[in-house]
Amino acid sequence: MEIFLIVSIVVLACLAIADLIVGVGNDAVNFLNSAIGSKVASFKTIMWVASAGIFLGALSSAGMMEIAREGIFNPEYFSLEDVLIIFLAVMLTDIFLLDAFNTLGLPTSTTVSIIFELLGASIIIAGVNILEDNLPLKYLFNINDPANGIIGLINWNKTSTIIYSIFLSVILAFGFGVIVMWISRFIFSFQYEKRLKIFGIIWASLAMLALSYFLIYKGLKSTYAYENLTKTELQTYIKSVNPDSDYIISNEQTVTIKNIDGENLIFTKVIKKDTTEPLYETFFGNKKIEKAVNYAKENIGILLFIFFVFWFLLFTILYRFGYNPLKLVVFAGTFGLAMAFAGNDLVNFIGVPLAGYQSYELFPQPIAYPI
C-alpha cells in the first residue's frame, strides 16, 4: 500500500504540470483579450504585464486551498487511499475535460469544473464505503454535526454555498457588465476622441480608483488569513501532527502546538456571534500587513479620495503630453485580472495535488463511524 501512496503522489505532481499547461491556456483569454483586442501595446509587452500580475497574485493568494482540502468532503471520515483516489480522479478528469473543450473551441470555467469534479468523485467514494461497510445511506446526505453525533461524509454546507456563489457570480457579472457598458457607451458614444478630453480623464481616474482598491487593499488583505477550529477539530489536528501526543484540551484560553514544520501555532479561544460553541483561532501571515489593512479600512474614505486625486492629476498631465489615459487603464486591468487569476484560479490546477501531498504528510487515522 505504501508503494501505491508514493506512486499516487508522483502521478499527482505530473498531472499538476499537465493541468497547468491546459488550464492556463484555457483561462489566459480571460485576462488577455481586452489588451490584445484593443491593441494597446505589442503582444510581448502585454505578456510581460500579465506575467507580473500572475507572479504577484501567486504570492498574495490565501484561502482557496481549503476548497480542495475540506470544502467538498469531510476528510476525517475517509482513509488516505480514498482521498488520493478522489484527487487522482479529479485531476485526470480535469485535464481531459479542459483539453476537449479547448480543442472544440468551447468556453468553460475551471472553477466550476474542479468543484463538480471533486463533488462527483467524493460522492462515488463515499457511496462505495457506505455500501461496503453496510452503513446507513443517510451518512451521504447528512449535514455533518459531530457535536450531536451526526455523521455527514460530504460537506453539504460548504458545497451548497459554493454552488450558490457560482450562479450568483454569473448573474452579477452579466448585470454589472451591461450597466457599465451602457454608461461608458452613453458617455463616450461612438466618437470617443471628441469626448476624451472632457470625460476620459474622469472615467479613467474612476476606473483606476476601483483597480487601486482591488490591487492594494484587497491584495494585501489576501496575504493573511484566520483559521477557526472547534475543540474537537483542534484535538484531531493535534493528534494528526503528533500521533503519540496525549495532550487533552481543557478550558485554557490559548493552546500552543507545533505544526509539521516545527513552527509554533498559537490558538486563542474566541466566541463568534453565529456559533454557540467556542472556537480556537489562529493567524497565518504578517501582523504588520494586517495592521496596515485595518488602518486603511478605518480610513477608507480618505484613502479613496487620495487615490482619485492622484490618478486625476496624473492623467491630466499625461493627456497634455498626448498620452491616452485609457491605455493605462487597460494595462492596469490586465495586470489586475492576471493577479486575480493567480490568486483564485491557479489553485484549480495545483490545489488538488498540493492537498494530496499534504494529506500524505499528516493524514490522521480516520474517525470511526458510530453504529
Tab-separated table of C-alpha atoms in Angstrom:
chain	number	residue	atom	x	y	z
A	1	MET	CA	0.000	0.000	0.000
A	2	GLU	CA	2.934	2.333	0.699
A	3	ILE	CA	4.013	1.944	-2.938
A	4	PHE	CA	0.525	2.972	-4.088
A	5	LEU	CA	0.677	6.103	-1.926
A	6	ILE	CA	4.097	7.164	-3.235
A	7	VAL	CA	3.137	6.479	-6.864
A	8	SER	CA	-0.084	8.461	-6.366
A	9	ILE	CA	1.831	11.495	-5.103
A	10	VAL	CA	4.257	11.324	-8.050
A	11	VAL	CA	1.382	10.982	-10.540
A	12	LEU	CA	-0.432	13.930	-8.927
A	13	ALA	CA	2.703	16.057	-9.333
A	14	CYS	CA	2.933	15.147	-13.028
A	15	LEU	CA	-0.770	15.807	-13.529
A	16	ALA	CA	-0.380	19.218	-11.864
A	17	ILE	CA	2.133	20.241	-14.549
A	18	ALA	CA	-0.129	18.972	-17.331
A	19	ASP	CA	-3.170	20.679	-15.823
A	20	LEU	CA	-1.275	23.964	-15.537
A	21	ILE	CA	-0.441	23.853	-19.246
A	22	VAL	CA	-4.008	23.044	-20.289
A	23	GLY	CA	-5.706	25.232	-17.681
A	24	VAL	CA	-3.664	28.398	-18.169
A	25	GLY	CA	-4.203	28.057	-21.921
A	26	ASN	CA	-7.937	27.963	-21.241
A	27	ASP	CA	-8.066	30.859	-18.766
A	28	ALA	CA	-5.452	33.160	-20.303
A	29	VAL	CA	-8.027	34.613	-22.689
A	30	ASN	CA	-9.944	35.982	-19.687
A	31	PHE	CA	-7.237	38.481	-18.791
A	32	LEU	CA	-5.557	38.986	-22.184
A	33	ASN	CA	-8.466	39.536	-24.574
A	34	SER	CA	-9.095	43.214	-23.707
A	35	ALA	CA	-5.464	44.261	-24.054
A	36	ILE	CA	-4.829	42.242	-27.222
A	37	GLY	CA	-8.175	43.170	-28.803
A	38	SER	CA	-7.678	46.898	-28.216
A	39	LYS	CA	-4.061	46.727	-29.486
A	40	VAL	CA	-2.984	48.865	-26.561
A	41	ALA	CA	0.610	47.630	-26.920
A	42	SER	CA	2.686	44.913	-28.532
A	43	PHE	CA	1.943	41.297	-27.685
A	44	LYS	CA	5.263	40.949	-25.853
A	45	THR	CA	4.546	43.985	-23.642
A	46	ILE	CA	1.081	42.676	-22.774
A	47	MET	CA	2.549	39.304	-21.823
A	48	TRP	CA	5.101	40.965	-19.532
A	49	VAL	CA	2.325	42.899	-17.753
A	50	ALA	CA	0.196	39.755	-17.371
A	51	SER	CA	3.189	37.747	-16.127
A	52	ALA	CA	3.882	40.347	-13.434
A	53	GLY	CA	0.244	40.149	-12.335
A	54	ILE	CA	0.349	36.358	-12.152
A	55	PHE	CA	3.563	36.442	-10.114
A	56	LEU	CA	2.202	38.956	-7.590
A	57	GLY	CA	-1.155	37.174	-7.375
A	58	ALA	CA	0.523	33.852	-6.639
A	59	LEU	CA	2.448	35.464	-3.769
A	60	SER	CA	-0.649	37.101	-2.278
A	61	SER	CA	-3.140	34.239	-2.569
A	62	ALA	CA	-4.638	32.648	0.547
A	63	GLY	CA	-7.664	30.594	1.492
A	64	MET	CA	-8.586	28.908	-1.790
A	65	MET	CA	-6.761	25.705	-0.856
A	66	GLU	CA	-9.484	24.991	1.701
A	67	ILE	CA	-11.880	24.011	-1.101
A	68	ALA	CA	-9.600	21.182	-2.227
A	69	ARG	CA	-8.692	20.125	1.328
A	70	GLU	CA	-12.061	20.105	3.042
A	71	GLY	CA	-14.508	22.274	1.129
A	72	ILE	CA	-16.375	19.456	-0.633
A	73	PHE	CA	-15.930	16.394	1.597
A	74	ASN	CA	-15.050	15.864	5.246
A	75	PRO	CA	-11.604	14.188	5.116
A	76	GLU	CA	-11.766	12.863	8.685
A	77	TYR	CA	-14.190	10.149	7.521
A	78	PHE	CA	-12.021	8.909	4.626
A	79	SER	CA	-8.873	6.828	4.517
A	80	LEU	CA	-5.744	8.234	2.900
A	81	GLU	CA	-6.175	5.826	-0.021
A	82	ASP	CA	-9.721	7.091	-0.596
A	83	VAL	CA	-8.580	10.713	-0.582
A	84	LEU	CA	-5.780	10.075	-3.078
A	85	ILE	CA	-8.149	8.151	-5.373
A	86	ILE	CA	-10.528	11.140	-5.295
A	87	PHE	CA	-7.719	13.559	-6.144
A	88	LEU	CA	-6.368	11.358	-8.957
A	89	ALA	CA	-9.842	11.074	-10.492
A	90	VAL	CA	-10.323	14.832	-10.269
A	91	MET	CA	-7.001	15.652	-11.947
A	92	LEU	CA	-7.430	13.156	-14.785
A	93	THR	CA	-10.974	14.319	-15.457
A	94	ASP	CA	-9.954	17.977	-15.355
A	95	ILE	CA	-7.171	17.536	-17.911
A	96	PHE	CA	-9.319	15.565	-20.353
A	97	LEU	CA	-12.274	17.940	-19.924
A	98	LEU	CA	-10.292	21.154	-20.421
A	99	ASP	CA	-8.352	19.702	-23.346
A	100	ALA	CA	-11.583	18.581	-25.021
A	101	PHE	CA	-13.195	21.998	-24.587
A	102	ASN	CA	-10.070	23.795	-25.834
A	103	THR	CA	-9.895	21.525	-28.884
A	104	LEU	CA	-13.542	22.210	-29.721
A	105	GLY	CA	-13.126	25.932	-29.084
A	106	LEU	CA	-15.778	25.950	-26.361
A	107	PRO	CA	-15.530	28.135	-23.239
A	108	THR	CA	-15.560	26.525	-19.813
A	109	SER	CA	-14.902	27.565	-16.230
A	110	THR	CA	-12.022	25.830	-14.485
A	111	THR	CA	-13.527	26.724	-11.107
A	112	VAL	CA	-16.884	25.127	-11.920
A	113	SER	CA	-15.084	22.089	-13.357
A	114	ILE	CA	-12.905	21.461	-10.302
A	115	ILE	CA	-15.795	21.951	-7.853
A	116	PHE	CA	-18.106	19.454	-9.525
A	117	GLU	CA	-15.281	17.004	-10.229
A	118	LEU	CA	-14.465	16.976	-6.515
A	119	LEU	CA	-18.139	16.608	-5.651
A	120	GLY	CA	-18.724	13.750	-8.100
A	121	ALA	CA	-15.610	11.807	-7.094
A	122	SER	CA	-16.351	12.312	-3.383
A	123	ILE	CA	-19.934	11.074	-3.710
A	124	ILE	CA	-18.799	7.916	-5.541
A	125	ILE	CA	-16.088	7.043	-2.995
A	126	ALA	CA	-18.397	7.845	-0.081
A	127	GLY	CA	-21.134	5.704	-1.629
A	128	VAL	CA	-18.760	2.773	-2.122
A	129	ASN	CA	-17.612	2.988	1.516
A	130	ILE	CA	-21.206	3.102	2.732
A	131	LEU	CA	-22.139	0.012	0.698
A	132	GLU	CA	-19.001	-1.927	1.678
A	133	ASP	CA	-19.398	-1.203	5.405
A	134	ASN	CA	-23.189	-1.578	5.326
A	135	LEU	CA	-23.626	1.907	6.786
A	136	PRO	CA	-26.829	3.994	6.753
A	137	LEU	CA	-27.368	5.829	3.464
A	138	LYS	CA	-28.128	8.997	5.419
A	139	TYR	CA	-24.373	9.371	6.097
A	140	LEU	CA	-24.085	10.533	2.491
A	141	PHE	CA	-26.722	13.254	2.807
A	142	ASN	CA	-26.445	14.391	6.439
A	143	ILE	CA	-25.242	17.862	7.360
A	144	ASN	CA	-22.163	16.982	9.414
A	145	ASP	CA	-22.588	17.784	13.127
A	146	PRO	CA	-20.126	15.753	15.263
A	147	ALA	CA	-21.169	17.577	18.438
A	148	ASN	CA	-24.591	15.925	18.185
A	149	GLY	CA	-23.294	12.607	16.840
A	150	ILE	CA	-24.438	13.269	13.259
A	151	ILE	CA	-22.105	11.963	10.559
A	152	GLY	CA	-22.020	13.571	7.108
A	153	LEU	CA	-19.388	12.364	4.640
A	154	ILE	CA	-19.950	15.239	2.211
A	155	ASN	CA	-19.607	18.857	3.325
A	156	TRP	CA	-23.047	19.906	2.095
A	157	ASN	CA	-22.995	23.257	3.919
A	158	LYS	CA	-19.866	24.426	2.119
A	159	THR	CA	-20.805	22.771	-1.175
A	160	SER	CA	-24.210	24.456	-1.363
A	161	THR	CA	-22.631	27.828	-0.562
A	162	ILE	CA	-20.071	27.361	-3.352
A	163	ILE	CA	-22.734	26.366	-5.898
A	164	TYR	CA	-24.952	29.329	-4.970
A	165	SER	CA	-21.925	31.619	-5.291
A	166	ILE	CA	-21.185	30.302	-8.786
A	167	PHE	CA	-24.705	31.041	-10.041
A	168	LEU	CA	-24.744	34.406	-8.266
A	169	SER	CA	-21.413	35.405	-9.830
A	170	VAL	CA	-22.783	34.698	-13.322
A	171	ILE	CA	-25.841	36.879	-12.683
A	172	LEU	CA	-23.798	39.697	-11.132
A	173	ALA	CA	-21.195	39.604	-13.919
A	174	PHE	CA	-23.914	39.866	-16.566
A	175	GLY	CA	-25.771	42.642	-14.744
A	176	PHE	CA	-22.756	44.808	-13.956
A	177	GLY	CA	-21.315	44.208	-17.430
A	178	VAL	CA	-24.486	45.550	-19.045
A	179	ILE	CA	-24.682	48.558	-16.711
A	180	VAL	CA	-21.025	49.590	-17.024
A	181	MET	CA	-21.006	49.149	-20.807
A	182	TRP	CA	-24.215	51.191	-21.173
A	183	ILE	CA	-22.793	54.019	-19.046
A	184	SER	CA	-19.455	54.056	-20.890
A	185	ARG	CA	-21.148	53.980	-24.287
A	186	PHE	CA	-23.553	56.743	-23.209
A	187	ILE	CA	-20.665	58.945	-22.073
A	188	PHE	CA	-18.284	58.406	-24.997
A	189	SER	CA	-20.777	57.496	-27.769
A	190	PHE	CA	-19.089	56.200	-30.928
A	191	GLN	CA	-16.750	59.195	-31.266
A	192	TYR	CA	-14.806	58.871	-28.075
A	193	GLU	CA	-11.905	61.042	-29.333
A	194	LYS	CA	-14.049	64.179	-29.081
A	195	ARG	CA	-15.226	63.429	-25.548
A	196	LEU	CA	-11.960	62.032	-24.255
A	197	LYS	CA	-10.701	65.455	-23.197
A	198	ILE	CA	-13.818	66.127	-21.094
A	199	PHE	CA	-14.869	62.737	-19.765
A	200	GLY	CA	-11.875	60.500	-20.460
A	201	ILE	CA	-9.719	61.715	-17.570
A	202	ILE	CA	-12.558	61.423	-15.032
A	203	TRP	CA	-13.599	57.999	-16.342
A	204	ALA	CA	-10.013	56.727	-16.310
A	205	SER	CA	-9.496	58.090	-12.774
A	206	LEU	CA	-12.626	56.309	-11.505
A	207	ALA	CA	-11.520	53.077	-13.201
A	208	MET	CA	-8.047	53.306	-11.677
A	209	LEU	CA	-9.614	54.119	-8.306
A	210	ALA	CA	-11.509	50.814	-8.404
A	211	LEU	CA	-8.424	48.923	-9.596
A	212	SER	CA	-6.238	50.528	-6.915
A	213	TYR	CA	-8.707	49.456	-4.244
A	214	PHE	CA	-8.607	45.896	-5.554
A	215	LEU	CA	-4.856	45.661	-6.147
A	216	ILE	CA	-3.692	47.320	-2.931
A	217	TYR	CA	-6.369	46.886	-0.261
A	218	LYS	CA	-7.791	43.538	-1.358
A	219	GLY	CA	-4.385	42.297	-2.492
A	220	LEU	CA	-2.778	42.965	0.884
A	221	LYS	CA	-5.798	41.559	2.712
A	222	SER	CA	-5.436	38.242	0.894
A	223	THR	CA	-1.874	37.751	2.171
A	224	TYR	CA	-3.070	36.746	5.639
A	225	ALA	CA	-5.888	34.626	6.990
A	226	TYR	CA	-7.504	33.404	10.191
A	227	GLU	CA	-8.383	29.751	10.747
A	228	ASN	CA	-11.092	28.808	13.243
A	229	LEU	CA	-11.345	25.282	14.648
A	230	THR	CA	-13.732	23.737	17.109
A	231	LYS	CA	-12.330	22.000	20.168
A	232	THR	CA	-12.873	18.598	18.526
A	233	GLU	CA	-11.234	19.696	15.263
A	234	LEU	CA	-8.229	21.139	17.108
A	235	GLN	CA	-7.852	17.951	19.148
A	236	THR	CA	-7.943	15.931	15.911
A	237	TYR	CA	-5.348	18.225	14.329
A	238	ILE	CA	-3.017	17.843	17.325
A	239	LYS	CA	-3.328	14.070	17.032
A	240	SER	CA	-2.663	14.168	13.287
A	241	VAL	CA	0.528	16.196	13.721
A	242	ASN	CA	1.754	14.097	16.650
A	243	PRO	CA	0.020	10.688	16.882
A	244	ASP	CA	1.858	9.931	20.150
A	245	SER	CA	0.565	13.061	21.869
A	246	ASP	CA	-1.619	12.518	24.940
A	247	TYR	CA	-2.436	16.225	25.323
A	248	ILE	CA	-6.120	16.876	26.048
A	249	ILE	CA	-7.589	20.352	25.594
A	250	SER	CA	-9.445	21.540	28.682
A	251	ASN	CA	-10.656	25.122	29.128
A	252	GLU	CA	-7.401	27.008	28.601
A	253	GLN	CA	-7.604	30.362	26.800
A	254	THR	CA	-4.668	29.642	24.470
A	255	VAL	CA	-3.263	26.420	23.044
A	256	THR	CA	0.252	26.305	21.551
A	257	ILE	CA	1.277	23.395	19.336
A	258	LYS	CA	3.951	22.708	16.744
A	259	ASN	CA	2.988	22.113	13.121
A	260	ILE	CA	4.679	19.617	10.803
A	261	ASP	CA	7.465	22.146	10.096
A	262	GLY	CA	8.225	22.540	13.798
A	263	GLU	CA	6.774	26.061	13.967
A	264	ASN	CA	4.610	27.169	16.885
A	265	LEU	CA	0.923	27.705	16.190
A	266	ILE	CA	-0.969	29.672	18.829
A	267	PHE	CA	-4.721	29.056	19.014
A	268	THR	CA	-6.771	31.550	21.031
A	269	LYS	CA	-10.263	30.774	22.287
A	270	VAL	CA	-12.865	33.128	20.799
A	271	ILE	CA	-16.648	33.384	20.835
A	272	LYS	CA	-18.306	34.128	17.493
A	273	LYS	CA	-21.764	35.656	17.192
A	274	ASP	CA	-23.073	32.956	14.864
A	275	THR	CA	-21.812	29.983	16.919
A	276	THR	CA	-22.704	28.634	20.342
A	277	GLU	CA	-19.522	26.579	20.730
A	278	PRO	CA	-16.217	28.380	21.471
A	279	LEU	CA	-13.715	28.324	18.606
A	280	TYR	CA	-9.927	28.288	18.632
A	281	GLU	CA	-8.497	30.884	16.262
A	282	THR	CA	-5.006	31.088	14.782
A	283	PHE	CA	-3.405	33.615	12.446
A	284	PHE	CA	-1.399	32.966	9.269
A	285	GLY	CA	0.525	35.827	7.712
A	286	ASN	CA	2.231	39.090	8.638
A	287	LYS	CA	0.831	41.097	11.558
A	288	LYS	CA	2.272	44.355	10.179
A	289	ILE	CA	0.351	43.901	6.940
A	290	GLU	CA	-2.810	43.192	8.936
A	291	LYS	CA	-2.330	46.440	10.894
A	292	ALA	CA	-1.839	48.368	7.642
A	293	VAL	CA	-5.001	46.840	6.163
A	294	ASN	CA	-7.011	47.622	9.311
A	295	TYR	CA	-5.759	51.216	9.241
A	296	ALA	CA	-6.767	51.506	5.588
A	297	LYS	CA	-10.183	50.049	6.399
A	298	GLU	CA	-10.749	52.622	9.151
A	299	ASN	CA	-9.751	55.461	6.811
A	300	ILE	CA	-11.093	54.039	3.562
A	301	GLY	CA	-12.872	57.276	2.555
A	302	ILE	CA	-9.714	59.383	2.835
A	303	LEU	CA	-7.667	56.678	1.110
A	304	LEU	CA	-10.039	56.503	-1.876
A	305	PHE	CA	-10.083	60.294	-2.170
A	306	ILE	CA	-6.269	60.396	-2.236
A	307	PHE	CA	-6.208	57.698	-4.917
A	308	PHE	CA	-8.725	59.569	-7.061
A	309	VAL	CA	-6.858	62.892	-6.802
A	310	PHE	CA	-3.558	61.168	-7.600
A	311	TRP	CA	-4.885	59.454	-10.722
A	312	PHE	CA	-6.783	62.551	-11.861
A	313	LEU	CA	-3.660	64.735	-11.693
A	314	LEU	CA	-1.505	62.052	-13.330
A	315	PHE	CA	-3.925	61.524	-16.223
A	316	THR	CA	-4.283	65.291	-16.711
A	317	ILE	CA	-0.513	65.602	-17.086
A	318	LEU	CA	-0.267	62.558	-19.372
A	319	TYR	CA	-3.088	63.815	-21.590
A	320	ARG	CA	-1.358	67.154	-22.062
A	321	PHE	CA	1.662	65.244	-23.361
A	322	GLY	CA	-0.536	63.353	-25.832
A	323	TYR	CA	-0.897	60.056	-23.943
A	324	ASN	CA	-4.301	58.348	-23.992
A	325	PRO	CA	-5.228	57.686	-20.319
A	326	LEU	CA	-7.466	54.772	-21.284
A	327	LYS	CA	-4.388	52.795	-22.361
A	328	LEU	CA	-3.064	52.824	-18.808
A	329	VAL	CA	-6.479	51.645	-17.589
A	330	VAL	CA	-6.313	48.666	-19.957
A	331	PHE	CA	-2.794	47.841	-18.735
A	332	ALA	CA	-3.898	48.069	-15.092
A	333	GLY	CA	-6.989	45.977	-15.828
A	334	THR	CA	-4.875	43.281	-17.483
A	335	PHE	CA	-2.494	43.288	-14.514
A	336	GLY	CA	-5.400	43.131	-12.037
A	337	LEU	CA	-7.167	40.291	-13.853
A	338	ALA	CA	-3.921	38.311	-14.083
A	339	MET	CA	-3.354	38.875	-10.368
A	340	ALA	CA	-6.899	37.742	-9.560
A	341	PHE	CA	-6.426	34.688	-11.786
A	342	ALA	CA	-3.257	33.680	-9.951
A	343	GLY	CA	-4.787	34.261	-6.530
A	344	ASN	CA	-8.062	32.481	-7.282
A	345	ASP	CA	-7.996	30.234	-10.354
A	346	LEU	CA	-4.414	28.984	-10.121
A	347	VAL	CA	-5.449	26.794	-7.196
A	348	ASN	CA	-7.756	24.948	-9.606
A	349	PHE	CA	-4.676	23.415	-11.223
A	350	ILE	CA	-2.271	22.917	-8.310
A	351	GLY	CA	-4.628	22.883	-5.304
A	352	VAL	CA	-5.649	19.244	-5.619
A	353	PRO	CA	-2.075	17.871	-6.000
A	354	LEU	CA	-0.890	20.029	-3.089
A	355	ALA	CA	-3.798	18.819	-0.966
A	356	GLY	CA	-2.838	15.246	-1.854
A	357	TYR	CA	0.765	15.815	-0.791
A	358	GLN	CA	-0.313	17.443	2.481
A	359	SER	CA	-2.678	14.540	3.125
A	360	TYR	CA	0.212	12.112	2.673
A	361	GLU	CA	2.304	14.108	5.171
A	362	LEU	CA	-0.175	14.417	8.023
A	363	PHE	CA	-3.230	12.266	7.456
A	364	PRO	CA	-4.748	11.156	10.791
A	365	GLN	CA	-6.404	7.860	11.458
A	366	PRO	CA	-9.978	8.054	10.130
A	367	ILE	CA	-12.634	8.616	12.764
A	368	ALA	CA	-14.717	5.507	13.357
A	369	TYR	CA	-18.344	5.670	12.327
A	370	PRO	CA	-20.770	5.362	15.247
A	371	ILE	CA	-23.084	2.441	14.633
